Amino acid sequence: MRDSCVNPLSRPVKGAGGPTGSWRTSRPVLDGRKCNNCLLCWLYCPEGSISKEDRAIDYDFCKGCGVCAAECPQKAISMVKEEV
Amino acid sequence: MSVKIKDMPDIDYVLPGSAACAGCPSAIALRIVGKALGENAIMVMTPSCAVASIGLLPKSCYSIPVLNICFASAGASGGGLTLALDALYEKGRLQGEKPTVFTWIGDGGTYDIGLQGISAAAERNDDFIHFCYNNEAYSNTGVQRSGATPLHAVTTTTPLGKEVARKNVPLLMLEHRIPYMATASLAYPLDLYRKVEKAKSVKGFKYIEILSPCSPGWKFAASDTVELSKRAVKSGSWLLWEAEYGKLTLNNPTRLLAEGKTQPIPVEEYLKDQGRYARLLKHPQKEEYLAAIEAEIRRELTFMADRAKL
């Protein structure tokens, strides 16, 4: 950590912008029965927080933008309001 | 031969938890571009949203080497980097495949501040890819107008709507007659992927511009980022084409629009969900303004259709 103050070099890590999942106002929920594995949600997620293998959503970093739900051709993803 | 989504590699240039806004089009585009370019790449960035998304030192959200440079120098830095790599390979200090050098620049760094450097790099035919993610404003600093802001769009510096039309930088780059250039849209990811793969395989200067609907800048719901990209193309407001050494080819669906085989959707469909046009759509002279925008779209389509015949 001390070195990085002298040397202005950043290293890639998850969560460089903090725990961005806390920004979310509604969360995407996948209905696995409707999913036809087209992978559009994986391709379009700006955070890369949907896994390619099983479409598991990483809620630590998902910002809840809703692009996955809007673009899903099977309407398998629904946006559910976050309760505080 | 077209690639399928499931065949795209699991390479991510943007790691989860970046500091970008929710639904950021730059992050979506960079993820698709990354899958096409592969891991062996170096990115050059000028001040833009994509730089602000990196996060704070000592963390970075990008998984590849990134060089942050000053605003006007995208072309010069990209060219310098690729020439330095060439020199190191010539001296034998580096072995293996040369990394793909690319610049990831907003419309401010391409249309306005960086234009002369990019034009010079295109004329020198430096071996790198220039990407312009065009969100039609200086969104990073709070949505000021740029040379790419379209006619009548409201920004913080054009509160009554921009009075002049945007400039056509893709056309300017076309007339530099560079080895490869293309325009792309988020709504056609396989088209974007193919164009990036093609650019990677060509030596010399390449230019790819991606329309990036910006939800805080254009004032629409973040979930509509891709939907608006699609409406931009279907209404003819954004044209998809590519060119090799100035030989222009229109891509679908723009080709069908230009040939008159399909009709563009009404431009109001594209504008109505954007808060930056709310003033225009409530204006007493609304019909007049919309007719002027549609006339501009028809002119552009006719121009590009005839240019493709050259």
Short mmCIF file of C-alpha atoms in Angstrom, two decimals:
data_model
loop_
_atom_site.label_atom_id
_atom_site.label_comp_id
_atom_site.label_asym_id
_atom_site.label_seq_id
_atom_site.Cartn_x
_atom_site.Cartn_y
_atom_site.Cartn_z
CA MET A 1 0.00 0.00 0.00
CA ARG A 2 2.85 2.41 0.85
CA ASP A 3 4.48 1.74 -2.52
CA SER A 4 1.32 2.66 -4.40
CA CYS A 5 1.50 6.18 -2.96
CA VAL A 6 4.97 6.65 -4.45
CA ASN A 7 4.21 4.79 -7.65
CA PRO A 8 0.91 5.91 -9.21
CA LEU A 9 0.01 2.44 -10.46
CA SER A 10 -3.39 0.85 -9.87
CA ARG A 11 -4.01 -2.88 -9.95
CA PRO A 12 -7.19 -4.57 -11.18
CA VAL A 13 -9.48 -5.73 -8.38
CA LYS A 14 -13.20 -6.34 -8.03
CA GLY A 15 -15.06 -3.49 -6.40
CA ALA A 16 -12.76 -0.62 -7.45
CA GLY A 17 -15.78 1.67 -7.09
CA GLY A 18 -16.73 0.22 -3.69
CA PRO A 19 -19.56 -2.22 -2.89
CA THR A 20 -21.70 -0.98 -5.80
CA GLY A 21 -24.52 -3.40 -4.92
CA SER A 22 -25.55 -0.85 -2.28
CA TRP A 23 -26.60 1.56 -5.08
CA ARG A 24 -29.40 -0.76 -6.12
CA THR A 25 -33.05 0.23 -5.74
CA SER A 26 -34.44 -2.92 -7.37
CA ARG A 27 -32.82 -6.30 -7.89
CA PRO A 28 -32.98 -8.57 -10.93
CA VAL A 29 -34.35 -12.04 -10.16
CA LEU A 30 -33.94 -14.82 -12.71
CA ASP A 31 -36.66 -17.40 -13.31
CA GLY A 32 -34.57 -20.39 -14.38
CA ARG A 33 -37.58 -22.19 -15.95
CA LYS A 34 -38.11 -19.45 -18.56
CA CYS A 35 -34.39 -18.99 -19.38
CA ASN A 36 -33.34 -20.40 -22.77
CA ASN A 37 -29.59 -19.79 -22.26
CA CYS A 38 -29.31 -17.08 -24.94
CA LEU A 39 -26.69 -15.31 -22.75
CA LEU A 40 -27.79 -11.81 -23.75
CA CYS A 41 -27.93 -10.84 -20.06
CA TRP A 42 -24.34 -12.03 -19.58
CA LEU A 43 -23.23 -10.03 -22.62
CA TYR A 44 -25.13 -6.85 -21.76
CA CYS A 45 -24.54 -6.63 -17.99
CA PRO A 46 -22.36 -3.49 -17.65
CA GLU A 47 -20.85 -4.86 -14.44
CA GLY A 48 -20.18 -8.37 -15.68
CA SER A 49 -22.00 -9.55 -12.57
CA ILE A 50 -23.98 -12.32 -14.32
CA SER A 51 -22.04 -15.57 -14.70
CA LYS A 52 -21.80 -17.29 -18.07
CA GLU A 53 -22.16 -20.83 -16.66
CA ASP A 54 -25.39 -20.63 -14.65
CA ARG A 55 -26.50 -16.94 -14.93
CA ALA A 56 -25.96 -16.55 -11.17
CA ILE A 57 -26.16 -12.84 -10.31
CA ASP A 58 -23.49 -11.30 -8.06
CA TYR A 59 -25.61 -9.04 -5.84
CA ASP A 60 -22.50 -7.57 -4.18
CA PHE A 61 -21.83 -5.52 -7.32
CA CYS A 62 -25.08 -5.51 -9.37
CA LYS A 63 -26.19 -1.85 -9.54
CA GLY A 64 -29.76 -2.78 -10.50
CA CYS A 65 -29.76 -0.90 -13.83
CA GLY A 66 -32.27 -3.36 -15.28
CA VAL A 67 -30.68 -3.75 -18.74
CA CYS A 68 -30.75 -7.56 -18.30
CA ALA A 69 -34.50 -7.53 -17.53
CA ALA A 70 -35.27 -5.14 -20.41
CA GLU A 71 -33.28 -7.12 -22.97
CA CYS A 72 -34.21 -10.68 -21.93
CA PRO A 73 -36.21 -12.03 -24.92
CA GLN A 74 -37.94 -14.64 -22.69
CA LYS A 75 -38.81 -12.08 -19.96
CA ALA A 76 -37.15 -14.48 -17.51
CA ILE A 77 -35.65 -11.68 -15.39
CA SER A 78 -37.92 -9.48 -13.29
CA MET A 79 -36.93 -6.42 -11.26
CA VAL A 80 -37.99 -6.70 -7.60
CA LYS A 81 -37.95 -3.62 -5.39
CA GLU A 82 -35.31 -3.69 -2.65
CA GLU A 83 -36.73 -3.59 0.87
CA VAL A 84 -34.67 -1.67 3.42
CA MET B 1 -19.21 -16.43 -40.80
CA SER B 2 -20.81 -15.01 -37.76
CA VAL B 3 -19.89 -15.73 -34.17
CA LYS B 4 -22.48 -16.83 -31.63
CA ILE B 5 -22.79 -15.28 -28.17
CA LYS B 6 -22.04 -18.60 -26.49
CA ASP B 7 -18.75 -18.87 -28.43
CA MET B 8 -17.49 -15.52 -27.16
CA PRO B 9 -14.62 -15.93 -24.69
CA ASP B 10 -15.16 -15.31 -20.99
CA ILE B 11 -12.71 -12.37 -20.97
CA ASP B 12 -13.81 -9.31 -19.02
CA TYR B 13 -12.04 -5.97 -19.46
CA VAL B 14 -14.38 -4.40 -16.88
CA LEU B 15 -14.35 -6.09 -13.47
CA PRO B 16 -17.51 -6.07 -11.31
CA GLY B 17 -17.85 -3.05 -9.05
CA SER B 18 -16.58 -0.30 -11.34
CA ALA B 19 -17.37 3.32 -10.49
CA ALA B 20 -19.45 3.77 -13.67
CA CYS B 21 -23.14 4.70 -13.48
CA ALA B 22 -25.75 1.96 -13.52
CA GLY B 23 -26.39 0.85 -17.11
CA CYS B 24 -23.24 2.57 -18.45
CA PRO B 25 -22.99 2.10 -22.25
CA SER B 26 -19.20 2.54 -22.18
CA ALA B 27 -18.86 -0.44 -19.82
CA ILE B 28 -21.22 -2.58 -21.96
CA ALA B 29 -19.34 -1.68 -25.15
CA LEU B 30 -15.89 -2.20 -23.60
CA ARG B 31 -16.91 -5.65 -22.34
CA ILE B 32 -17.98 -6.70 -25.87
CA VAL B 33 -14.87 -5.12 -27.43
CA GLY B 34 -12.69 -6.94 -24.86
CA LYS B 35 -14.11 -10.32 -25.84
CA ALA B 36 -13.19 -9.63 -29.47
CA LEU B 37 -9.69 -8.22 -28.81
CA GLY B 38 -8.56 -10.83 -26.27
CA GLU B 39 -6.22 -10.48 -23.30
CA ASN B 40 -3.14 -9.30 -25.17
CA ALA B 41 -4.04 -5.61 -25.45
CA ILE B 42 -3.04 -2.19 -24.13
CA MET B 43 -5.62 0.54 -23.65
CA VAL B 44 -4.96 4.28 -23.86
CA MET B 45 -7.48 6.65 -22.28
CA THR B 46 -7.98 10.38 -22.23
CA PRO B 47 -10.15 12.13 -19.60
CA SER B 48 -13.66 10.71 -19.95
CA CYS B 49 -16.32 8.80 -18.08
CA ALA B 50 -14.37 5.62 -18.72
CA VAL B 51 -11.43 7.07 -16.75
CA ALA B 52 -13.68 8.22 -13.90
CA SER B 53 -15.06 4.65 -13.79
CA ILE B 54 -11.63 3.21 -12.92
CA GLY B 55 -12.05 3.91 -9.20
CA LEU B 56 -9.52 5.32 -6.75
CA LEU B 57 -5.81 4.50 -6.49
CA PRO B 58 -4.58 1.80 -5.88
CA LYS B 59 -7.57 0.01 -7.42
CA SER B 60 -8.54 -0.30 -11.07
CA CYS B 61 -11.66 -1.81 -12.58
CA TYR B 62 -9.95 -2.64 -15.89
CA SER B 63 -8.19 -5.98 -16.16
CA ILE B 64 -5.71 -4.91 -18.88
CA PRO B 65 -2.83 -2.38 -18.87
CA VAL B 66 -4.28 1.13 -19.11
CA LEU B 67 -2.38 4.34 -19.82
CA ASN B 68 -4.08 7.57 -18.77
CA ILE B 69 -2.90 10.50 -20.85
CA CYS B 70 -3.90 14.13 -21.40
CA PHE B 71 -7.04 15.08 -23.31
CA ALA B 72 -5.75 16.19 -26.70
CA SER B 73 -3.21 13.43 -27.21
CA ALA B 74 -5.14 10.24 -28.01
CA GLY B 75 -3.78 9.99 -31.54
CA ALA B 76 -0.21 10.95 -30.63
CA SER B 77 -0.05 8.61 -27.61
CA GLY B 78 -1.60 5.65 -29.42
CA GLY B 79 0.81 6.13 -32.32
CA GLY B 80 3.81 6.61 -30.01
CA LEU B 81 2.96 3.49 -27.99
CA THR B 82 2.65 1.26 -31.04
CA LEU B 83 5.88 2.61 -32.57
CA ALA B 84 7.73 2.05 -29.27
CA LEU B 85 6.47 -1.56 -29.22
CA ASP B 86 7.65 -2.01 -32.82
CA ALA B 87 11.11 -0.71 -31.83
CA LEU B 88 11.33 -3.09 -28.85
CA TYR B 89 10.39 -6.06 -31.06
CA GLU B 90 12.98 -4.99 -33.64
CA LYS B 91 15.69 -4.87 -30.97
CA GLY B 92 14.60 -8.26 -29.68
CA ARG B 93 13.69 -6.99 -26.21
CA LEU B 94 10.13 -8.26 -26.64
CA GLN B 95 9.10 -11.62 -28.05
CA GLY B 96 5.80 -13.19 -29.00
CA GLU B 97 2.71 -11.62 -30.46
CA LYS B 98 2.48 -7.83 -30.43
CA PRO B 99 -0.29 -6.58 -28.11
CA THR B 100 -3.23 -4.83 -29.75
CA VAL B 101 -2.96 -1.13 -28.93
CA PHE B 102 -6.27 0.68 -28.76
CA THR B 103 -7.56 4.00 -27.52
CA TRP B 104 -10.89 4.21 -25.66
CA ILE B 105 -12.01 7.80 -26.04
CA GLY B 106 -15.30 9.65 -25.62
CA ASP B 107 -16.82 12.02 -28.15
CA GLY B 108 -15.14 15.01 -26.49
CA GLY B 109 -11.69 13.51 -27.02
CA THR B 110 -12.55 12.55 -30.60
CA TYR B 111 -14.83 15.24 -32.04
CA ASP B 112 -13.47 18.32 -30.30
CA ILE B 113 -10.32 18.26 -28.21
CA GLY B 114 -8.47 15.32 -29.75
CA LEU B 115 -9.50 15.77 -33.39
CA GLN B 116 -6.19 17.05 -34.78
CA GLY B 117 -4.17 14.27 -33.10
CA ILE B 118 -6.48 11.57 -34.40
CA SER B 119 -6.51 13.05 -37.89
CA ALA B 120 -2.69 13.13 -37.84
CA ALA B 121 -2.48 9.51 -36.63
CA ALA B 122 -4.91 8.46 -39.39
CA GLU B 123 -2.83 10.26 -41.99
CA ARG B 124 0.42 8.65 -40.67
CA ASN B 125 -1.44 5.30 -40.61
CA ASP B 126 -0.19 4.42 -37.11
CA ASP B 127 -0.97 0.83 -36.18
CA PHE B 128 -3.71 1.06 -33.51
CA ILE B 129 -7.50 1.03 -33.16
CA HIS B 130 -9.23 4.23 -32.15
CA PHE B 131 -12.54 3.59 -30.41
CA CYS B 132 -14.93 6.48 -29.91
CA TYR B 133 -17.81 5.72 -27.55
CA ASN B 134 -20.10 8.52 -28.51
CA ASN B 135 -22.51 9.62 -25.76
CA GLU B 136 -23.14 12.94 -27.51
CA ALA B 137 -22.03 15.20 -24.61
CA TYR B 138 -19.30 15.77 -22.01
CA SER B 139 -21.16 13.48 -19.61
CA ASN B 140 -18.22 13.02 -17.22
CA THR B 141 -18.18 16.68 -16.20
CA GLY B 142 -21.97 17.06 -15.96
CA VAL B 143 -23.36 16.90 -19.51
CA GLN B 144 -22.03 19.94 -21.37
CA ARG B 145 -22.57 20.19 -25.13
CA SER B 146 -19.96 18.69 -27.44
CA GLY B 147 -19.47 18.66 -31.20
CA ALA B 148 -21.39 15.37 -31.22
CA THR B 149 -24.51 16.72 -29.47
CA PRO B 150 -27.37 16.56 -31.98
CA LEU B 151 -29.65 19.41 -33.00
CA HIS B 152 -32.22 20.60 -30.38
CA ALA B 153 -30.82 18.39 -27.56
CA VAL B 154 -30.77 20.06 -24.15
CA THR B 155 -27.51 19.99 -22.17
CA THR B 156 -26.40 22.11 -19.23
CA THR B 157 -24.69 24.56 -21.61
CA THR B 158 -27.54 24.52 -24.15
CA PRO B 159 -30.57 24.85 -21.84
CA LEU B 160 -32.85 25.84 -24.74
CA GLY B 161 -31.65 23.03 -26.98
CA LYS B 162 -28.59 23.01 -29.25
CA GLU B 163 -29.06 25.32 -32.20
CA VAL B 164 -26.58 23.72 -34.58
CA ALA B 165 -26.36 20.16 -35.86
CA ARG B 166 -23.62 17.72 -34.85
CA LYS B 167 -20.55 17.35 -37.02
CA ASN B 168 -19.99 14.18 -38.97
CA VAL B 169 -16.64 12.87 -37.76
CA PRO B 170 -17.16 9.29 -39.06
CA LEU B 171 -17.49 10.78 -42.55
CA LEU B 172 -14.31 12.79 -41.96
CA MET B 173 -12.47 9.61 -40.98
CA LEU B 174 -13.94 7.83 -44.04
CA GLU B 175 -12.31 10.43 -46.27
CA HIS B 176 -8.94 9.83 -44.57
CA ARG B 177 -9.26 6.49 -46.41
CA ILE B 178 -7.81 4.49 -43.53
CA PRO B 179 -7.42 0.69 -43.79
CA TYR B 180 -10.58 -0.02 -41.80
CA MET B 181 -13.30 1.94 -40.06
CA ALA B 182 -16.81 1.22 -38.84
CA THR B 183 -19.73 2.58 -36.88
CA ALA B 184 -21.50 0.27 -34.41
CA SER B 185 -24.36 0.12 -31.94
CA LEU B 186 -24.89 -1.70 -28.64
CA ALA B 187 -28.15 -3.13 -29.97
CA TYR B 188 -26.23 -5.17 -32.57
CA PRO B 189 -23.53 -6.82 -30.44
CA LEU B 190 -22.59 -9.49 -32.99
CA ASP B 191 -22.08 -6.79 -35.63
CA LEU B 192 -19.89 -4.86 -33.16
CA TYR B 193 -17.94 -8.02 -32.28
CA ARG B 194 -17.32 -8.84 -35.95
CA LYS B 195 -16.15 -5.30 -36.67
CA VAL B 196 -13.70 -5.33 -33.75
CA GLU B 197 -12.32 -8.73 -34.82
CA LYS B 198 -11.91 -7.38 -38.35
CA ALA B 199 -10.14 -4.23 -37.05
CA LYS B 200 -7.79 -6.40 -35.00
CA SER B 201 -6.78 -8.37 -38.09
CA VAL B 202 -5.91 -5.28 -40.16
CA LYS B 203 -2.57 -3.44 -39.85
CA GLY B 204 -2.63 0.35 -39.78
CA PHE B 205 -5.03 2.91 -38.37
CA LYS B 206 -8.53 1.68 -37.55
CA TYR B 207 -11.47 3.73 -36.31
CA ILE B 208 -14.63 2.35 -34.68
CA GLU B 209 -17.35 4.59 -33.33
CA ILE B 210 -20.05 3.19 -31.01
CA LEU B 211 -23.21 5.14 -30.21
CA SER B 212 -23.57 5.07 -26.40
CA PRO B 213 -26.92 6.25 -25.03
CA CYS B 214 -26.04 7.74 -21.62
CA SER B 215 -28.92 7.51 -19.12
CA PRO B 216 -27.95 10.47 -16.85
CA GLY B 217 -26.92 12.62 -19.82
CA TRP B 218 -29.86 11.92 -22.12
CA LYS B 219 -32.24 11.59 -19.14
CA PHE B 220 -33.91 8.23 -19.63
CA ALA B 221 -34.29 5.09 -17.47
CA ALA B 222 -30.98 3.18 -17.18
CA SER B 223 -32.67 -0.05 -18.31
CA ASP B 224 -33.38 1.47 -21.77
CA THR B 225 -29.70 1.86 -22.76
CA VAL B 226 -29.80 -0.94 -25.34
CA GLU B 227 -33.41 -0.25 -26.42
CA LEU B 228 -32.53 3.35 -27.30
CA SER B 229 -29.48 2.16 -29.27
CA LYS B 230 -31.85 0.02 -31.31
CA ARG B 231 -34.34 2.84 -31.90
CA ALA B 232 -31.50 5.15 -32.97
CA VAL B 233 -30.54 2.71 -35.72
CA LYS B 234 -34.12 1.86 -36.75
CA SER B 235 -35.09 5.53 -37.02
CA GLY B 236 -32.01 6.28 -39.14
CA SER B 237 -30.58 8.67 -36.53
CA TRP B 238 -27.51 6.44 -36.27
CA LEU B 239 -26.19 4.64 -39.36
CA LEU B 240 -24.32 1.34 -39.35
CA TRP B 241 -21.59 1.02 -41.94
CA GLU B 242 -17.98 0.04 -42.45
CA ALA B 243 -15.29 1.02 -44.93
CA GLU B 244 -11.95 -0.28 -46.14
CA TYR B 245 -9.61 2.30 -47.69
CA GLY B 246 -12.60 4.58 -48.30
CA LYS B 247 -14.73 1.84 -49.93
CA LEU B 248 -18.00 2.15 -48.06
CA THR B 249 -20.41 -0.72 -47.25
CA LEU B 250 -23.69 -0.11 -45.46
CA ASN B 251 -24.68 -2.76 -42.89
CA ASN B 252 -28.17 -3.96 -42.05
CA PRO B 253 -30.58 -2.54 -41.00
CA THR B 254 -29.18 0.76 -42.33
CA ARG B 255 -28.71 -0.77 -45.80
CA LEU B 256 -32.40 -1.71 -45.98
CA LEU B 257 -33.38 1.82 -44.90
CA ALA B 258 -31.10 3.40 -47.51
CA GLU B 259 -32.42 1.14 -50.28
CA GLY B 260 -36.00 1.94 -49.26
CA LYS B 261 -36.79 -1.73 -48.56
CA THR B 262 -37.88 -0.90 -45.00
CA GLN B 263 -39.24 2.37 -43.68
CA PRO B 264 -37.55 4.04 -40.71
CA ILE B 265 -39.61 4.20 -37.51
CA PRO B 266 -40.85 7.75 -36.75
CA VAL B 267 -38.05 9.75 -35.14
CA GLU B 268 -40.42 10.69 -32.31
CA GLU B 269 -40.28 7.03 -31.18
CA TYR B 270 -36.56 7.54 -30.58
CA LEU B 271 -36.83 10.99 -29.01
CA LYS B 272 -39.88 10.58 -26.75
CA ASP B 273 -38.19 8.71 -23.89
CA GLN B 274 -35.23 11.09 -23.77
CA GLY B 275 -35.56 13.91 -21.26
CA ARG B 276 -33.16 16.05 -23.29
CA TYR B 277 -35.86 16.37 -25.98
CA ALA B 278 -38.77 16.95 -23.54
CA ARG B 279 -38.65 20.68 -24.27
CA LEU B 280 -38.77 20.12 -28.02
CA LEU B 281 -41.70 17.69 -27.78
CA LYS B 282 -43.75 20.19 -25.73
CA HIS B 283 -42.91 23.13 -28.00
CA PRO B 284 -45.71 24.77 -30.09
CA GLN B 285 -43.50 24.35 -33.19
CA LYS B 286 -42.88 20.66 -32.41
CA GLU B 287 -44.06 19.36 -35.81
CA GLU B 288 -41.79 21.80 -37.62
CA TYR B 289 -38.78 20.72 -35.56
CA LEU B 290 -39.51 17.01 -36.03
CA ALA B 291 -39.93 17.51 -39.78
CA ALA B 292 -36.53 19.24 -39.88
CA ILE B 293 -34.90 16.34 -37.99
CA GLU B 294 -36.52 13.77 -40.30
CA ALA B 295 -35.43 15.74 -43.38
CA GLU B 296 -31.87 15.67 -42.01
CA ILE B 297 -32.11 11.87 -41.53
CA ARG B 298 -33.38 11.36 -45.11
CA ARG B 299 -30.59 13.56 -46.46
CA GLU B 300 -27.97 11.54 -44.56
CA LEU B 301 -29.41 8.21 -45.78
CA THR B 302 -29.49 9.37 -49.41
CA PHE B 303 -25.96 10.76 -49.11
CA MET B 304 -24.54 7.53 -47.64
CA ALA B 305 -26.42 5.31 -50.12
CA ASP B 306 -24.88 7.27 -53.02
CA ARG B 307 -21.46 7.40 -51.34
CA ALA B 308 -21.57 3.58 -51.10
CA LYS B 309 -21.83 3.41 -54.91
CA LEU B 310 -18.39 5.09 -55.35
#
